[in-house]
Tab-separated table of C-alpha atoms in Angstrom:
chain	number	residue	atom	x	y	z
A	1	MET	CA	96.166	106.278	173.117
A	2	ARG	CA	95.003	103.125	171.411
A	3	LEU	CA	92.385	105.017	169.407
A	4	LYS	CA	95.059	107.438	168.248
A	5	ASP	CA	97.322	104.558	167.199
A	6	LEU	CA	94.437	102.958	165.290
A	7	TYR	CA	93.690	106.248	163.532
A	8	LEU	CA	97.320	106.638	162.445
A	9	LYS	CA	97.441	103.040	161.271
A	10	LEU	CA	94.290	103.456	159.153
A	11	LYS	CA	95.628	106.716	157.742
A	12	GLY	CA	98.850	104.949	156.804
A	13	LEU	CA	96.952	102.158	155.081
A	14	ARG	CA	94.945	104.673	153.043
A	15	LEU	CA	98.141	106.465	152.030
A	16	LYS	CA	99.777	103.178	151.034
A	17	HIS	CA	96.745	102.195	148.923
A	18	PHE	CA	96.801	105.610	147.206
A	19	LEU	CA	100.478	105.294	146.293
A	20	ILE	CA	100.139	101.745	144.993
A	21	GLY	CA	97.125	102.790	142.924
A	22	ASP	CA	99.109	105.579	141.265
A	23	GLY	CA	101.991	103.244	140.525
A	24	GLY	CA	99.655	100.759	138.872
A	25	SER	CA	98.099	103.500	136.720
A	26	GLN	CA	101.539	104.660	135.616
A	27	LYS	CA	102.508	101.139	134.599
A	28	ARG	CA	99.313	100.683	132.608
A	29	LYS	CA	99.931	103.970	130.827
A	30	GLN	CA	103.464	102.966	129.917
A	31	LYS	CA	102.224	99.654	128.578
A	32	ILE	CA	99.813	101.425	126.250
A	33	LEU	CA	102.511	103.764	124.974
A	34	MET	CA	105.062	101.018	124.401
A	35	PRO	CA	103.330	97.826	123.226
A	36	PRO	CA	105.544	94.724	123.330
A	37	TRP	CA	105.589	94.323	119.541
A	38	ILE	CA	107.224	97.720	119.054
A	39	ALA	CA	110.697	96.349	119.569
A	40	LEU	CA	112.194	97.890	116.458
A	41	LEU	CA	115.003	96.364	114.448
A	42	HIS	CA	115.921	97.650	111.022
A	43	GLY	CA	118.319	96.899	108.212
A	44	TYR	CA	118.783	98.184	104.683
A	45	HIS	CA	120.665	97.575	101.475
A	46	VAL	CA	121.352	99.893	98.553
A	47	VAL	CA	122.844	98.635	95.296
A	48	GLU	CA	125.479	101.307	94.696
A	49	ASP	CA	126.618	100.128	91.258
A	50	GLN	CA	123.925	101.662	89.076
A	51	SER	CA	125.512	100.794	85.722
A	52	PHE	CA	122.720	98.307	84.980
A	53	ILE	CA	120.172	101.146	84.770
A	54	SER	CA	119.383	101.952	81.155
A	55	GLY	CA	119.322	105.543	79.952
A	56	SER	CA	121.229	106.991	82.907
A	57	ASP	CA	124.454	108.857	82.182
A	58	GLU	CA	125.555	109.474	85.767
A	59	PRO	CA	123.361	107.251	87.947
A	60	GLU	CA	123.374	107.965	91.667
A	61	PRO	CA	122.341	105.421	94.298
A	62	ASP	CA	119.490	106.057	96.704
A	63	SER	CA	120.081	107.336	100.223
A	64	VAL	CA	118.639	105.916	103.450
A	65	VAL	CA	117.763	108.008	106.516
A	66	VAL	CA	117.023	106.606	109.984
A	67	GLU	CA	116.314	108.928	112.932
A	68	ARG	CA	114.828	108.513	116.403
A	69	GLN	CA	113.429	111.253	118.576
A	70	LYS	CA	112.058	111.054	122.110
A	71	ILE	CA	109.585	113.741	123.218
A	72	GLU	CA	108.605	113.126	126.844
A	73	GLU	CA	106.773	109.752	126.692
A	74	LEU	CA	106.485	109.766	122.906
A	75	GLU	CA	109.125	108.067	120.774
A	76	LEU	CA	109.189	108.761	117.037
A	77	CYS	CA	111.225	106.665	114.607
A	78	PHE	CA	111.653	107.981	111.065
A	79	TYR	CA	112.789	105.734	108.211
A	80	GLY	CA	113.176	106.807	104.608
A	81	VAL	CA	114.507	105.715	101.222
A	82	PHE	CA	115.128	108.617	98.855
A	83	ASP	CA	116.458	108.911	95.344
A	84	ALA	CA	119.005	111.582	94.490
A	85	GLN	CA	116.369	114.056	93.263
A	86	VAL	CA	114.481	114.019	96.559
A	87	GLY	CA	117.641	113.891	98.705
A	88	ASP	CA	117.341	114.570	102.424
A	89	GLY	CA	114.847	117.433	102.116
A	90	VAL	CA	111.931	115.370	103.448
A	91	ALA	CA	113.885	114.237	106.514
A	92	LYS	CA	114.972	117.812	107.262
A	93	TYR	CA	111.397	119.071	107.026
A	94	VAL	CA	110.108	116.361	109.375
A	95	ARG	CA	112.884	117.140	111.839
A	96	SER	CA	112.217	120.874	111.945
A	97	HIS	CA	108.394	120.815	111.698
A	98	LEU	CA	107.589	117.790	113.855
A	99	PHE	CA	110.490	116.634	116.035
A	100	ASP	CA	111.512	120.128	117.125
A	101	ARG	CA	107.959	121.282	117.911
A	102	ASN	CA	107.180	118.798	120.694
A	103	PRO	CA	103.752	117.601	119.527
A	104	LYS	CA	101.210	116.391	122.068
A	105	GLU	CA	100.251	112.733	122.215
A	106	SER	CA	96.625	113.504	121.352
A	107	GLN	CA	97.719	115.287	118.156
A	108	ILE	CA	100.600	113.097	117.054
A	109	ARG	CA	98.906	111.126	114.278
A	110	ARG	CA	97.270	114.150	112.670
A	111	LYS	CA	100.446	116.208	112.976
A	112	SER	CA	102.550	113.386	111.557
A	113	GLU	CA	100.346	112.911	108.489
A	114	GLU	CA	100.175	116.659	107.908
A	115	THR	CA	103.950	117.073	108.242
A	116	MET	CA	104.775	114.153	105.953
A	117	ARG	CA	102.362	115.405	103.315
A	118	LYS	CA	103.777	118.932	103.385
A	119	ALA	CA	107.344	117.602	103.320
A	120	TYR	CA	106.658	115.659	100.131
A	121	LEU	CA	104.706	118.441	98.477
A	122	GLY	CA	107.654	120.731	99.139
A	123	ALA	CA	110.092	118.195	97.717
A	124	ARG	CA	107.984	117.805	94.576
A	125	ALA	CA	107.757	121.554	94.068
A	126	LYS	CA	111.520	121.898	94.397
A	127	ILE	CA	112.136	119.109	91.892
A	128	ARG	CA	109.717	120.701	89.444
A	129	GLU	CA	111.653	123.963	89.636
A	130	THR	CA	115.065	122.399	89.036
A	131	GLN	CA	114.394	119.485	86.666
A	132	LYS	CA	113.109	119.192	83.132
A	133	ALA	CA	109.356	118.645	83.032
A	134	ASP	CA	109.579	115.363	81.122
A	135	GLU	CA	112.061	113.919	83.636
A	136	THR	CA	110.451	115.005	86.894
A	137	TRP	CA	108.139	111.985	87.092
A	138	ARG	CA	111.178	109.762	87.710
A	139	ALA	CA	111.608	111.088	91.259
A	140	GLY	CA	110.826	108.505	93.912
A	141	SER	CA	110.847	108.126	97.678
A	142	VAL	CA	109.118	106.333	100.536
A	143	ALA	CA	109.217	107.115	104.259
A	144	VAL	CA	107.468	105.905	107.384
A	145	LEU	CA	107.162	107.335	110.851
A	146	VAL	CA	106.677	104.748	113.614
A	147	ILE	CA	105.139	106.125	116.804
A	148	ASN	CA	105.132	104.251	120.095
A	149	THR	CA	101.406	104.854	120.443
A	150	GLY	CA	101.017	101.995	117.978
A	151	GLU	CA	100.746	104.155	114.849
A	152	LEU	CA	102.611	104.056	111.564
A	153	VAL	CA	102.385	106.977	109.126
A	154	MET	CA	103.653	106.523	105.570
A	155	ALA	CA	104.253	108.779	102.585
A	156	SER	CA	105.522	107.782	99.159
A	157	MET	CA	106.104	109.305	95.763
A	158	GLY	CA	106.717	107.729	92.397
A	159	ASN	CA	106.908	103.951	92.274
A	160	TYR	CA	108.534	103.633	95.682
A	161	ARG	CA	106.211	102.149	98.263
A	162	ALA	CA	105.793	100.483	101.643
A	163	VAL	CA	104.329	97.028	102.250
A	164	VAL	CA	103.479	95.636	105.662
A	165	CYS	CA	103.472	91.938	106.546
A	166	ARG	CA	100.674	91.157	108.966
A	167	ALA	CA	100.082	87.516	109.949
A	168	ALA	CA	101.975	86.328	106.838
A	169	ALA	CA	99.810	88.438	104.494
A	170	ALA	CA	101.094	91.366	102.423
A	171	HIS	CA	99.314	94.702	102.572
A	172	GLU	CA	100.363	97.847	100.729
A	173	ILE	CA	100.129	100.892	102.969
A	174	GLY	CA	98.023	103.520	101.223
A	175	SER	CA	96.879	100.978	98.616
A	176	ARG	CA	94.796	102.060	95.648
A	177	ASP	CA	91.591	100.654	97.165
A	178	GLN	CA	92.132	102.760	100.272
A	179	ARG	CA	92.864	105.833	98.178
A	180	GLN	CA	89.695	105.468	96.144
A	181	SER	CA	87.548	105.131	99.239
A	182	ALA	CA	89.098	108.071	101.069
A	183	LYS	CA	88.962	111.766	100.261
A	184	ARG	CA	92.423	112.985	99.350
A	185	TYR	CA	92.875	116.720	99.242
A	186	TRP	CA	96.463	117.074	98.119
A	187	SER	CA	97.575	117.422	94.519
A	188	ARG	CA	98.607	114.377	92.559
A	189	LYS	CA	100.130	116.472	89.778
A	190	LEU	CA	103.863	116.838	89.520
A	191	ILE	CA	104.583	117.926	85.990
A	192	SER	CA	103.266	121.165	84.586
A	193	GLY	CA	99.936	121.492	82.802
A	194	ASN	CA	97.067	119.038	83.085
A	195	LYS	CA	99.101	115.983	82.218
A	196	GLN	CA	99.299	113.442	85.040
A	197	SER	CA	101.760	110.622	85.536
A	198	LYS	CA	101.577	107.510	87.636
A	199	GLY	CA	105.123	108.264	88.727
A	200	SER	CA	104.078	111.685	90.024
A	201	GLU	CA	101.472	110.339	92.412
A	202	LEU	CA	101.824	111.204	96.089
A	203	VAL	CA	100.304	108.868	98.677
A	204	VAL	CA	99.966	109.446	102.415
A	205	GLY	CA	98.458	106.796	104.683
A	206	ALA	CA	98.401	105.507	108.245
A	207	GLU	CA	98.173	102.084	109.870
A	208	ARG	CA	97.687	100.705	113.348
A	209	ILE	CA	100.552	98.536	114.558
A	210	ASP	CA	99.036	95.507	116.250
A	211	SER	CA	100.408	92.212	117.526
A	212	PRO	CA	100.111	90.357	114.160
A	213	THR	CA	102.248	93.069	112.505
A	214	GLU	CA	105.612	91.464	111.678
A	215	PHE	CA	107.601	93.832	109.479
A	216	VAL	CA	107.453	96.600	106.885
A	217	ILE	CA	109.340	96.728	103.587
A	218	LEU	CA	110.251	100.138	102.164
A	219	ALA	CA	111.584	99.675	98.659
A	220	SER	CA	112.361	101.437	95.412
A	221	THR	CA	111.077	100.917	91.888
A	222	GLY	CA	113.793	98.371	91.187
A	223	ILE	CA	112.257	95.962	93.688
A	224	TRP	CA	108.598	96.392	92.758
A	225	GLU	CA	109.037	96.194	88.996
A	226	VAL	CA	110.199	92.563	89.232
A	227	MET	CA	108.075	91.195	92.099
A	228	ASN	CA	104.716	91.794	93.711
A	229	ASP	CA	103.998	92.552	97.363
A	230	LEU	CA	103.338	88.962	98.427
A	231	GLU	CA	106.464	87.654	96.674
A	232	ALA	CA	108.623	90.176	98.517
A	233	VAL	CA	107.045	89.302	101.863
A	234	ARG	CA	107.475	85.566	101.325
A	235	LEU	CA	111.093	85.950	100.251
A	236	VAL	CA	112.182	87.590	103.510
A	237	ARG	CA	109.619	86.566	106.119
A	238	ASN	CA	111.785	83.787	107.563
A	239	ILE	CA	114.971	85.893	107.668
A	240	ASP	CA	115.092	87.302	111.188
A	241	ASP	CA	117.997	89.710	110.580
A	242	PRO	CA	116.480	92.717	108.735
A	243	ARG	CA	119.847	93.674	107.242
A	244	LYS	CA	120.294	90.229	105.686
A	245	ALA	CA	116.667	90.263	104.576
A	246	ALA	CA	117.114	93.618	102.808
A	247	GLU	CA	120.290	92.401	101.136
A	248	TYR	CA	118.606	89.207	99.954
A	249	LEU	CA	115.660	91.125	98.512
A	250	ALA	CA	117.977	93.515	96.650
A	251	TYR	CA	120.037	90.748	95.086
A	252	GLU	CA	116.904	88.837	94.132
A	253	ALA	CA	115.802	91.936	92.203
A	254	LEU	CA	119.194	92.001	90.472
A	255	ASN	CA	118.876	88.324	89.576
A	256	ARG	CA	115.498	89.083	88.034
A	257	ARG	CA	117.199	91.708	85.843
A	258	SER	CA	115.614	94.812	87.320
A	259	LYS	CA	116.439	97.936	85.322
A	260	SER	CA	115.733	100.598	87.965
A	261	ARG	CA	117.378	101.745	91.198
A	262	ILE	CA	117.413	98.963	93.780
A	263	SER	CA	117.204	99.805	97.468
A	264	CYS	CA	115.167	98.556	100.381
A	265	LEU	CA	114.809	99.011	104.123
A	266	ILE	CA	113.096	96.521	106.416
A	267	ILE	CA	111.683	97.320	109.855
A	268	ARG	CA	110.914	94.372	112.140
A	269	PHE	CA	108.492	94.716	115.039
A	270	ARG	CA	109.166	91.389	116.695
């Protein structure tokens, strides 16, 4: 009888150890998928009065899109700033070709980059069909996809771009140095013929989100034509509220007499 009781007790201890071990593994897995610095806050500001823009008969302000999608343990957060020519076509493509297709964790970065690239190529092709060739280069947009695996995927067109602040330093996502060192296999031509324009350039890049990563600025031409990356980062780094930071950056661009559309979105990670 005692031997039987001892056997049952040992069996119970083994079962208890097995269950605790599983629970610990699950917690470790969750920690990897949701690092502590991915505590997202965002804010944006768009200057709606576009009368200061020269050469624009009926100027339209930019639009901002923010969407979140949870797919099992994956969480995808999409942020975008789009001018009127691009509209919401990029966001719709990402929604239907990425969010609705339940990508696997092992494929998420590749799928995200591929989807963002195709979304922008499609938007460019549509603009080329509907706009005059000599005006198409003006189209601009920037979007990022934040994934809770610690990845950030960015795509931009025209002179819109994304800058990340990491440990007080400014770093342009998909910077020219990165582009020259990497093999890019998508077209950089927007207007017809062999003529190329800086404004037509399409950039797709990816970054790891680590603990020194503080925030990302997504901004239009009107911001970047009057300040460089480091200036923008320094102006808003000590403003904890991303909405107030975006507003401050926009009005600073106005004070510096920017002549292009002014809009920005700031994502804070901590």
